[in-house]
Tab-separated table of C-alpha atoms and ligand atoms in Angstrom:
chain	number	residue	atom	x	y	z
A	178	MET	CA	24.097	-2.530	19.192
A	179	ALA	CA	20.744	-2.917	20.828
A	180	SER	CA	19.820	-5.850	22.984
A	181	ALA	CA	19.306	-8.994	20.929
A	182	SER	CA	15.608	-9.422	21.606
A	183	ASN	CA	12.814	-8.755	19.142
A	184	ARG	CA	9.015	-8.998	18.987
A	185	GLY	CA	6.729	-9.008	15.968
A	186	VAL	CA	3.201	-9.536	14.625
A	187	ILE	CA	2.625	-13.133	13.501
A	188	PHE	CA	-0.035	-14.510	11.150
A	189	GLN	CA	-1.620	-17.474	12.958
A	190	GLY	CA	-4.129	-18.580	10.301
A	191	ALA	CA	-7.337	-17.034	8.960
A	192	GLY	CA	-8.622	-14.281	11.228
A	193	LYS	CA	-5.823	-14.393	13.786
A	194	VAL	CA	-2.630	-12.446	14.464
A	195	THR	CA	-0.622	-12.395	17.686
A	196	VAL	CA	2.444	-10.562	19.001
A	197	GLU	CA	5.307	-12.957	19.754
A	198	THR	CA	9.020	-13.035	20.493
A	199	ILE	CA	10.900	-13.502	17.209
A	200	ASP	CA	14.561	-13.783	16.206
A	201	PHE	CA	16.670	-10.666	16.226
A	202	PRO	CA	17.452	-9.943	12.532
A	203	LYS	CA	20.702	-11.100	10.960
A	204	LEU	CA	22.427	-9.748	7.854
A	205	ALA	CA	21.273	-12.841	5.955
A	206	LEU	CA	18.190	-14.551	4.565
A	207	GLY	CA	18.737	-18.255	5.233
A	208	ASP	CA	21.940	-19.126	3.356
A	209	ARG	CA	21.882	-15.887	1.418
A	210	LYS	CA	24.415	-13.401	2.821
A	211	CYS	CA	23.230	-9.801	3.029
A	212	ASP	CA	26.377	-7.822	3.734
A	213	HIS	CA	24.706	-5.123	1.637
A	214	GLY	CA	21.972	-4.861	4.297
A	215	VAL	CA	21.346	-2.919	7.486
A	216	ILE	CA	19.490	-3.583	10.738
A	217	LEU	CA	16.832	-1.018	11.596
A	218	LYS	CA	15.331	-0.123	14.941
A	219	ILE	CA	11.768	0.476	13.788
A	220	LEU	CA	10.238	3.855	14.461
A	221	THR	CA	6.862	3.165	12.803
A	222	THR	CA	5.338	0.297	10.833
A	223	ASN	CA	1.854	0.439	9.336
A	224	ILE	CA	-0.962	-2.071	8.908
A	225	CYS	CA	-2.071	-2.291	5.250
A	226	GLY	CA	-5.089	-3.550	3.323
A	227	SER	CA	-2.628	-5.873	1.597
A	228	ASP	CA	-1.951	-7.549	4.975
A	229	GLN	CA	-5.688	-8.015	5.413
A	230	HIS	CA	-5.939	-10.210	2.301
A	231	MET	CA	-3.592	-12.655	4.085
A	232	VAL	CA	-5.200	-12.315	7.508
A	233	ARG	CA	-8.659	-12.889	6.027
A	234	GLY	CA	-7.371	-16.194	4.629
A	235	ARG	CA	-7.610	-15.045	1.013
A	236	THR	CA	-4.050	-16.059	0.085
A	237	THR	CA	-1.791	-19.059	0.593
A	238	ALA	CA	0.205	-17.268	3.341
A	239	PRO	CA	1.770	-19.807	5.743
A	240	LYS	CA	1.082	-19.732	9.479
A	241	GLY	CA	3.963	-18.230	11.432
A	242	LEU	CA	4.709	-15.493	8.881
A	243	VAL	CA	6.047	-12.287	10.479
A	244	LEU	CA	3.884	-9.568	8.891
A	245	GLY	CA	4.689	-6.005	7.881
A	246	HIS	CA	6.004	-4.226	4.796
A	247	GLU	CA	5.489	-0.525	5.645
A	248	ILE	CA	8.599	0.353	7.618
A	249	THR	CA	10.354	3.528	8.833
A	250	GLY	CA	13.313	3.293	11.179
A	251	GLN	CA	16.763	4.212	12.388
A	252	VAL	CA	19.869	2.352	11.209
A	253	ILE	CA	21.641	0.618	14.112
A	254	GLU	CA	24.011	-1.661	12.199
A	255	CYS	CA	25.459	-1.617	8.667
A	256	GLY	CA	26.695	-4.651	6.738
A	257	ARG	CA	30.260	-4.731	5.430
A	258	ASP	CA	29.264	-3.716	1.894
A	259	VAL	CA	27.097	-0.733	2.824
A	260	GLU	CA	28.884	2.427	1.674
A	261	PHE	CA	26.624	5.448	1.933
A	262	ILE	CA	23.934	4.741	4.519
A	263	CYS	CA	25.278	5.262	8.069
A	264	GLU	CA	24.405	4.222	11.592
A	265	GLY	CA	21.965	6.751	13.037
A	266	ASP	CA	20.295	7.605	9.704
A	267	VAL	CA	16.484	7.792	9.879
A	268	VAL	CA	15.104	6.185	6.750
A	269	SER	CA	11.960	5.191	4.868
A	270	VAL	CA	11.956	1.649	3.477
A	271	PRO	CA	10.145	1.150	0.138
A	272	PHE	CA	7.966	-1.935	0.594
A	273	ASN	CA	9.389	-3.371	-2.646
A	274	ILE	CA	12.717	-5.130	-2.098
A	275	ALA	CA	14.984	-4.434	-5.054
A	276	CYS	CA	18.578	-5.346	-5.878
A	277	GLY	CA	19.437	-2.243	-7.926
A	278	ARG	CA	21.417	-4.440	-10.327
A	279	CYS	CA	18.983	-6.321	-12.552
A	280	ARG	CA	17.419	-5.170	-15.808
A	281	ASN	CA	14.115	-4.191	-14.185
A	282	CYS	CA	15.748	-2.247	-11.345
A	283	LYS	CA	17.894	-0.429	-13.900
A	284	GLU	CA	14.696	0.542	-15.727
A	285	GLY	CA	13.190	1.843	-12.462
A	286	LYS	CA	10.755	-1.080	-12.191
A	287	THR	CA	11.658	-1.903	-8.597
A	288	GLY	CA	8.334	-3.681	-7.953
A	289	ILE	CA	9.440	-6.528	-10.224
A	290	CYS	CA	13.133	-6.953	-9.347
A	291	LEU	CA	14.483	-10.179	-10.820
A	292	ASN	CA	16.988	-11.079	-8.088
A	293	VAL	CA	15.116	-10.989	-4.791
A	294	ASN	CA	12.536	-13.757	-5.126
A	295	PRO	CA	13.308	-17.132	-6.690
A	296	ALA	CA	9.587	-17.816	-7.294
A	297	ARG	CA	8.605	-14.767	-9.378
A	298	PRO	CA	9.676	-11.183	-10.105
A	299	GLY	CA	9.175	-8.813	-7.162
A	300	ALA	CA	9.556	-9.103	-3.405
A	301	ALA	CA	8.375	-7.445	-0.213
A	302	TYR	CA	8.870	-7.814	3.553
A	303	GLY	CA	6.524	-10.143	5.400
A	304	TYR	CA	4.367	-11.126	2.442
A	305	VAL	CA	3.160	-14.373	0.882
A	306	ASP	CA	4.979	-15.361	-2.341
A	307	MET	CA	7.261	-12.346	-1.990
A	308	GLY	CA	10.612	-14.008	-1.388
A	309	GLY	CA	10.505	-15.007	2.268
A	310	TRP	CA	11.939	-11.739	3.633
A	311	VAL	CA	11.070	-11.223	7.299
A	312	GLY	CA	8.335	-8.650	7.977
A	313	GLY	CA	8.714	-5.405	9.853
A	314	GLN	CA	5.684	-5.153	12.144
A	315	ALA	CA	8.317	-5.694	14.781
A	316	GLU	CA	10.912	-3.903	16.881
A	317	TYR	CA	13.807	-4.616	14.492
A	318	VAL	CA	14.146	-5.682	10.862
A	319	MET	CA	16.850	-6.315	8.251
A	320	VAL	CA	16.774	-4.330	4.999
A	321	PRO	CA	18.899	-5.734	2.134
A	322	TYR	CA	20.616	-3.675	-0.597
A	323	ALA	CA	20.425	-0.747	1.810
A	324	ASP	CA	22.296	1.835	-0.279
A	325	PHE	CA	19.860	1.261	-3.128
A	326	ASN	CA	16.603	0.793	-1.226
A	327	LEU	CA	16.628	3.309	1.602
A	328	LEU	CA	15.423	6.908	1.482
A	329	LYS	CA	17.260	8.927	4.127
A	330	PHE	CA	15.413	11.808	5.766
A	331	PRO	CA	17.429	15.050	5.775
A	332	ASP	CA	16.995	15.807	9.475
A	333	ARG	CA	16.306	13.443	12.359
A	334	GLU	CA	14.337	15.847	14.559
A	335	GLN	CA	12.197	17.047	11.670
A	336	ALA	CA	11.578	13.415	10.683
A	337	VAL	CA	10.358	12.539	14.165
A	338	GLU	CA	8.143	15.630	14.218
A	339	LYS	CA	6.508	14.699	10.880
A	340	ILE	CA	6.586	10.946	11.402
A	341	THR	CA	2.845	10.335	11.000
A	342	ASP	CA	3.081	11.767	7.469
A	343	LEU	CA	6.515	10.370	6.567
A	344	THR	CA	5.528	6.845	7.648
A	345	LEU	CA	3.154	6.770	4.658
A	346	LEU	CA	6.072	7.028	2.189
A	347	SER	CA	6.892	3.326	2.523
A	348	ASP	CA	3.736	2.365	0.610
A	349	ILE	CA	0.325	4.005	0.470
A	350	PHE	CA	1.228	7.602	-0.416
A	351	PRO	CA	3.431	6.572	-3.379
A	352	THR	CA	0.920	3.832	-4.250
A	353	GLY	CA	-2.035	6.216	-4.356
A	354	TYR	CA	0.062	8.720	-6.284
A	355	HIS	CA	1.208	6.051	-8.758
A	356	GLY	CA	-2.426	5.031	-9.281
A	357	CYS	CA	-3.209	8.627	-10.278
A	358	VAL	CA	-0.094	9.127	-12.425
A	359	THR	CA	-0.778	5.917	-14.341
A	360	ALA	CA	-4.417	6.993	-14.784
A	361	GLY	CA	-3.149	10.178	-16.417
A	362	VAL	CA	-4.359	12.560	-13.683
A	363	GLY	CA	-3.211	16.150	-14.203
A	364	PRO	CA	-4.455	19.713	-13.841
A	365	GLY	CA	-8.177	19.891	-14.517
A	366	SER	CA	-8.827	16.120	-14.535
A	367	ILE	CA	-12.125	14.647	-13.450
A	368	VAL	CA	-11.098	11.576	-11.435
A	369	TYR	CA	-12.988	8.634	-9.960
A	370	ILE	CA	-11.331	6.713	-7.133
A	371	ALA	CA	-12.847	3.314	-6.336
A	372	GLY	CA	-12.394	2.553	-2.625
A	373	ALA	CA	-12.039	4.890	0.362
A	374	GLY	CA	-9.628	2.737	2.338
A	375	PRO	CA	-6.205	4.200	3.110
A	376	VAL	CA	-4.967	3.632	-0.464
A	377	GLY	CA	-8.081	5.243	-1.971
A	378	LEU	CA	-7.802	8.224	0.376
A	379	ALA	CA	-4.079	8.549	-0.421
A	380	ALA	CA	-4.946	8.429	-4.125
A	381	ALA	CA	-7.611	11.103	-3.626
A	382	ALA	CA	-5.123	13.375	-1.820
A	383	SER	CA	-2.609	12.667	-4.608
A	384	ALA	CA	-5.135	13.575	-7.315
A	385	ARG	CA	-5.631	16.922	-5.607
A	386	LEU	CA	-1.849	17.410	-5.357
A	387	LEU	CA	-1.632	16.691	-9.106
A	388	GLY	CA	-4.202	19.407	-9.807
A	389	ALA	CA	-7.380	17.431	-10.491
A	390	ALA	CA	-10.469	19.608	-10.915
A	391	CYS	CA	-12.842	17.143	-9.285
A	392	VAL	CA	-12.092	13.993	-7.277
A	393	ILE	CA	-14.986	11.595	-6.713
A	394	VAL	CA	-14.514	8.724	-4.238
A	395	GLY	CA	-16.817	5.689	-4.161
A	396	ASP	CA	-17.246	3.176	-1.315
A	397	MET	CA	-20.031	1.558	0.680
A	398	ILE	CA	-18.724	2.452	4.174
A	399	PRO	CA	-20.257	5.777	5.292
A	400	GLU	CA	-17.461	6.543	7.802
A	401	ARG	CA	-14.844	6.205	5.056
A	402	LEU	CA	-16.858	8.407	2.683
A	403	ARG	CA	-17.090	11.067	5.413
A	404	GLN	CA	-13.312	10.908	5.699
A	405	ALA	CA	-12.971	11.525	1.923
A	406	ARG	CA	-15.346	14.450	2.120
A	407	SER	CA	-13.344	15.972	5.017
A	408	PHE	CA	-10.588	17.069	2.637
A	409	GLY	CA	-12.643	18.226	-0.309
A	410	CYS	CA	-13.591	15.104	-2.277
A	411	GLU	CA	-17.007	14.441	-3.749
A	412	VAL	CA	-18.365	11.026	-2.752
A	413	VAL	CA	-20.765	8.377	-4.045
A	414	ASP	CA	-22.367	5.875	-1.688
A	415	LEU	CA	-22.363	2.549	-3.536
A	416	ARG	CA	-25.057	1.064	-1.293
A	417	MET	CA	-27.534	3.144	-3.323
A	418	ASP	CA	-29.313	1.292	-6.090
A	419	VAL	CA	-28.343	3.890	-8.712
A	420	LYS	CA	-25.976	3.388	-11.668
A	421	LEU	CA	-22.484	4.686	-10.901
A	422	SER	CA	-22.401	6.743	-14.117
A	423	ASP	CA	-25.691	8.420	-13.116
A	424	MET	CA	-24.314	9.298	-9.677
A	425	VAL	CA	-21.182	10.736	-11.293
A	426	ALA	CA	-23.272	12.709	-13.823
A	427	GLU	CA	-25.254	14.148	-10.938
A	428	ILE	CA	-21.978	15.630	-9.599
A	429	THR	CA	-20.131	16.648	-12.781
A	430	GLY	CA	-22.803	16.890	-15.477
A	431	SER	CA	-21.178	14.029	-17.443
A	432	PRO	CA	-21.480	10.247	-17.082
A	433	GLU	CA	-17.774	9.723	-17.845
A	434	VAL	CA	-14.519	10.590	-16.085
A	435	ASP	CA	-11.043	11.344	-17.462
A	436	ALA	CA	-9.215	9.035	-15.090
A	437	PHE	CA	-10.169	6.019	-12.963
A	438	VAL	CA	-8.140	4.537	-10.097
A	439	ASP	CA	-9.008	1.083	-8.673
A	440	CYS	CA	-8.033	1.155	-4.981
A	441	VAL	CA	-10.098	-1.936	-4.106
A	442	GLY	CA	-8.671	-5.066	-5.758
A	443	PHE	CA	-10.001	-8.618	-5.919
A	444	GLU	CA	-12.072	-8.538	-2.714
A	445	ALA	CA	-14.435	-6.026	-4.348
A	446	HIS	CA	-18.099	-6.008	-3.385
A	447	GLY	CA	-21.029	-5.447	-5.706
A	448	CYS	CA	-22.971	-2.177	-5.612
A	449	GLY	CA	-26.596	-1.309	-4.874
A	450	HIS	CA	-28.653	-4.330	-3.765
A	451	ASP	CA	-25.514	-6.480	-4.370
A	452	HIS	CA	-23.330	-4.508	-1.952
A	453	GLY	CA	-23.147	-7.330	0.563
A	454	HIS	CA	-21.709	-9.781	-1.992
A	455	GLU	CA	-18.279	-10.190	-3.455
A	456	GLN	CA	-17.853	-9.544	-7.176
A	457	PRO	CA	-14.130	-9.590	-7.929
A	458	ALA	CA	-14.453	-8.067	-11.427
A	459	THR	CA	-16.938	-5.320	-10.600
A	460	VAL	CA	-14.459	-2.458	-10.188
A	461	LEU	CA	-12.594	-3.317	-13.396
A	462	ASN	CA	-15.866	-3.530	-15.312
A	463	SER	CA	-17.079	-0.193	-13.948
A	464	ALA	CA	-13.675	1.297	-14.878
A	465	MET	CA	-14.332	0.469	-18.535
A	466	ASP	CA	-17.890	1.773	-18.303
A	467	LEU	CA	-17.058	5.056	-16.553
A	468	THR	CA	-13.754	6.066	-18.173
A	469	ARG	CA	-13.929	8.198	-21.321
A	470	ALA	CA	-12.672	6.763	-24.622
A	471	GLY	CA	-8.917	7.222	-24.647
A	472	GLY	CA	-8.777	7.492	-20.842
A	473	GLU	CA	-6.404	5.589	-18.573
A	474	ILE	CA	-7.068	3.245	-15.667
A	475	GLY	CA	-4.653	2.926	-12.747
A	476	ILE	CA	-5.007	-0.362	-10.854
A	477	PRO	CA	-3.049	-0.358	-7.583
A	478	GLY	CA	-5.790	-2.553	-6.057
A	479	LEU	CA	-4.326	-6.038	-5.685
A	480	TYR	CA	-5.336	-9.031	-7.828
A	481	VAL	CA	-4.014	-12.518	-7.077
A	482	THR	CA	-3.005	-15.608	-9.006
A	483	GLU	CA	-4.603	-17.837	-6.357
A	484	ASP	CA	-7.526	-17.069	-4.050
A	485	PRO	CA	-8.506	-20.036	-1.861
A	486	GLY	CA	-11.499	-18.059	-0.511
A	487	ALA	CA	-13.010	-17.181	-3.908
A	488	GLN	CA	-16.636	-18.039	-4.639
A	489	ASP	CA	-16.093	-19.847	-7.974
A	490	ASN	CA	-13.407	-22.052	-9.492
A	491	ALA	CA	-12.284	-19.497	-12.069
A	492	ALA	CA	-11.738	-16.823	-9.423
A	493	LYS	CA	-9.844	-19.385	-7.274
A	494	MET	CA	-7.205	-19.192	-10.030
A	495	GLY	CA	-7.461	-15.408	-10.352
A	496	SER	CA	-9.566	-15.584	-13.563
A	497	LEU	CA	-12.195	-12.875	-13.613
A	498	SER	CA	-15.187	-12.233	-15.841
A	499	LEU	CA	-14.223	-9.001	-17.605
A	500	ARG	CA	-16.056	-7.183	-20.369
A	501	PHE	CA	-12.677	-6.532	-21.964
A	502	GLY	CA	-14.191	-5.693	-25.358
A	503	LEU	CA	-15.611	-2.491	-23.925
A	504	GLY	CA	-12.192	-1.323	-22.747
A	505	TRP	CA	-10.721	-2.313	-26.115
A	506	ALA	CA	-13.402	-0.398	-28.014
A	507	LYS	CA	-12.636	2.714	-25.918
A	508	SER	CA	-8.834	2.366	-26.376
A	509	HIS	CA	-8.294	2.242	-22.627
A	510	SER	CA	-4.869	1.832	-21.049
A	511	PHE	CA	-4.619	-0.361	-17.964
A	512	HIS	CA	-1.766	-0.080	-15.505
A	513	THR	CA	-1.346	-2.870	-12.952
A	514	GLY	CA	1.159	-4.122	-10.400
A	515	GLN	CA	3.067	-3.133	-7.294
A	516	CYS	CA	3.886	0.548	-7.060
A	517	PRO	CA	7.609	1.160	-7.672
A	518	VAL	CA	7.836	3.238	-4.484
A	519	MET	CA	11.315	4.569	-5.192
A	520	ARG	CA	10.059	6.411	-8.283
A	521	TYR	CA	8.022	8.781	-6.089
A	522	ASN	CA	9.107	8.683	-2.447
A	523	ARG	CA	11.731	11.450	-2.540
A	524	ALA	CA	9.430	13.970	-4.245
A	525	LEU	CA	6.528	13.093	-1.949
A	526	MET	CA	8.835	13.434	1.078
A	527	GLN	CA	9.590	16.990	-0.048
A	528	ALA	CA	5.873	17.679	-0.515
A	529	ILE	CA	5.407	16.613	3.136
A	530	LEU	CA	8.434	18.479	4.515
A	531	PHE	CA	7.444	21.706	2.721
A	532	ASN	CA	3.797	21.395	3.853
A	533	ARG	CA	2.306	20.956	0.383
A	534	VAL	CA	0.154	18.015	1.477
A	535	GLU	CA	-1.449	16.725	4.703
A	536	ILE	CA	-1.416	13.039	3.953
A	537	ALA	CA	-1.665	11.750	7.569
A	538	LYS	CA	-4.792	13.848	8.043
A	539	ALA	CA	-6.295	12.646	4.749
A	540	VAL	CA	-5.970	8.961	5.688
A	541	ASN	CA	-6.626	9.605	9.407
A	542	VAL	CA	-3.505	8.069	10.950
A	543	GLN	CA	-3.897	6.514	14.386
A	544	VAL	CA	-0.735	5.533	16.254
A	545	ILE	CA	-0.968	2.332	18.336
A	546	SER	CA	1.426	0.159	20.354
A	547	LEU	CA	2.797	-3.165	19.121
A	548	ASP	CA	0.638	-4.998	21.664
A	549	ASP	CA	-2.443	-3.305	20.201
A	550	ALA	CA	-1.673	-4.582	16.682
A	551	PRO	CA	-4.240	-7.457	16.840
A	552	LYS	CA	-6.935	-4.951	17.799
A	553	GLY	CA	-5.740	-2.633	15.015
A	554	TYR	CA	-6.149	-5.476	12.514
A	555	ALA	CA	-9.657	-6.221	13.795
A	556	ASP	CA	-10.801	-2.584	13.754
A	557	PHE	CA	-9.337	-2.065	10.282
A	558	ASP	CA	-11.088	-5.196	9.050
A	559	GLY	CA	-14.322	-3.813	10.526
A	560	GLY	CA	-14.039	-0.812	8.178
A	561	ALA	CA	-12.630	1.866	10.515
A	562	ALA	CA	-11.795	5.034	8.580
A	563	LYS	CA	-8.261	4.931	9.926
A	564	LYS	CA	-4.713	4.068	8.941
A	565	PHE	CA	-3.144	2.202	11.868
A	566	VAL	CA	0.523	2.993	12.514
A	567	ILE	CA	2.358	0.799	15.009
A	568	ASP	CA	4.894	2.505	17.299
A	569	PRO	CA	6.838	-0.564	18.516
A	570	HIS	CA	9.234	1.213	20.899
A	571	GLY	CA	6.821	3.877	22.175
A	572	LEU	CA	9.067	6.517	20.575
A	573	VAL	CA	6.264	8.383	18.773
A	574	ALA	CA	4.022	8.342	21.826
A	575	ALA	CA	6.933	9.809	23.818
B	641	NAD	N1	-0.216	-1.953	-5.942
B	641	NAD	C1	0.375	-1.747	-4.793
B	641	NAD	O1	1.592	-1.511	-4.743
B	641	NAD	C2	-0.432	-1.765	-3.532
B	641	NAD	C3	0.086	-1.179	-2.364
B	641	NAD	C4	-0.728	-1.127	-1.237
B	641	NAD	C5	-2.010	-1.653	-1.265
B	641	NAD	N2	-2.464	-2.234	-2.406
B	641	NAD	C6	-3.832	-2.759	-2.510
B	641	NAD	O2	-4.739	-1.653	-2.597
B	641	NAD	C7	-6.039	-2.078	-2.156
B	641	NAD	C8	-6.586	-1.080	-1.149
B	641	NAD	O3	-5.808	-1.068	0.036
B	641	NAD	P1	-6.410	-0.428	1.375
B	641	NAD	O4	-5.372	-0.518	2.426
B	641	NAD	O5	-7.033	0.885	1.112
B	641	NAD	O6	-7.530	-1.552	1.673
B	641	NAD	P2	-8.986	-1.534	2.335
B	641	NAD	O7	-9.432	-2.938	2.331
B	641	NAD	O8	-8.937	-0.786	3.613
B	641	NAD	O9	-9.886	-0.663	1.312
B	641	NAD	C9	-10.652	-1.191	0.274
B	641	NAD	C10	-11.974	-0.415	0.249
B	641	NAD	O10	-12.688	-0.762	-0.932
B	641	NAD	C11	-14.073	-0.730	-0.614
B	641	NAD	N3	-14.826	-1.424	-1.671
B	641	NAD	C12	-15.191	-2.732	-1.776
B	641	NAD	N4	-15.839	-2.947	-2.935
B	641	NAD	C13	-15.880	-1.755	-3.588
B	641	NAD	C14	-16.413	-1.340	-4.831
B	641	NAD	N5	-17.027	-2.191	-5.664
B	641	NAD	N6	-16.262	-0.029	-5.192
B	641	NAD	C15	-15.653	0.848	-4.374
B	641	NAD	N7	-15.138	0.510	-3.166
B	641	NAD	C16	-15.257	-0.781	-2.780
B	641	NAD	C17	-14.131	-1.358	0.761
B	641	NAD	O11	-15.328	-1.029	1.424
B	641	NAD	C18	-12.903	-0.710	1.432
B	641	NAD	O12	-13.224	0.492	2.091
B	641	NAD	C19	-5.829	-3.494	-1.588
B	641	NAD	O13	-6.187	-4.436	-2.588
B	641	NAD	C20	-4.338	-3.553	-1.333
B	641	NAD	O14	-3.843	-4.864	-1.350
B	641	NAD	C21	-1.691	-2.298	-3.522
B	642	ZN	ZN1	1.052	-1.782	2.183
B	643	ZN	ZN1	16.700	-5.906	-9.252
């Protein structure tokens, strides 16, 4: 057992996070016993665009929340009911918390487990409305239902060597991949990815892994577009006052795409002369405009049921102004929700271990210390073309 001290990243209200001493994890959540859980010493834990929605004050997240849902670590203690995961295992933690026993888990829908959050289906570590599980931007964390949830890496030394890639298996690599799979991306597809943040870049790399013929990434941050171009994507700069379909036609010869992936979510900005203003429905509306009839639309970008920072009353309740008739007329399929990470993480781990994909390079991983987490949040919020990975024990740096 390690020493019983712990430190973590705390949400202190809109625009502020700090690093504080927090409780060492127990095999429990309040009164709920978690003998099926393990304690992890965290090897890496990433900052996500999903955290930014909370830190920007765009959710009802309470002050004092320990943040962090993208966790990779080493098991240092197993609960009494853990059978197959062992002390010393190096593991990736899917950000979805799932019981493995309910109807949805049995159907592989681990993003909407029915037993881990009394308020609604689905849970995650360190996230508003997601069941109250303690976050993992910390030195140590508890992971429940460990036999079901954890993905064990085959070899410890190899895992440490490839950690900047493997750390992306807890969320954004499977999430980007899921966005593409649910958009029907396959060999020869023409794909549009909205957003060149880490999820958009992971989706773009996934589209290439799936055999897409042409991957076009749209954003309004030049540094992020340069990052997309660095691994072979076409890009469109949405600050330009040109219709998206015209910019796409300029690249492919056609104003429509086979597959569209929304990697932006509800904090979307307008395009052209509107690029400084928020328009929460703009990406969904351009999805219906740009996607061919019969095409599919993957929507990993997050939409909320409550947005205290929204500009109008409808959007405050998550109601958006969609031209849904257009999507209906084109027989579009829409796929929403949390990515069920477990559906993809093992295969994507193999793609990393056998050098079939350079995902850390695609999203431009930068490793930082726990004490630098507040600066990481600020730089990420400023639009840095980086995925910040916290190394809380200095093990990666060493
Ligand atoms: N479904 C899931 O399981 C899941 C998992 C992880 C993240 N997410 C969500 O995915 C989204 C992206 O995450 P991220 O970490 O890349 O966040 P991010 O904030 O870094 O990236 C979003 C990008 O979208 C760009 N953008 C804004 N308006 C746009 C528009 N109209 N068209 C194109 N681009 C536009 C922004 O400039 C930014 O670069 C977030 O909403 C996050 O919450 C969902
Ligand atoms: Zn995430
Ligand atoms: Zn379940």
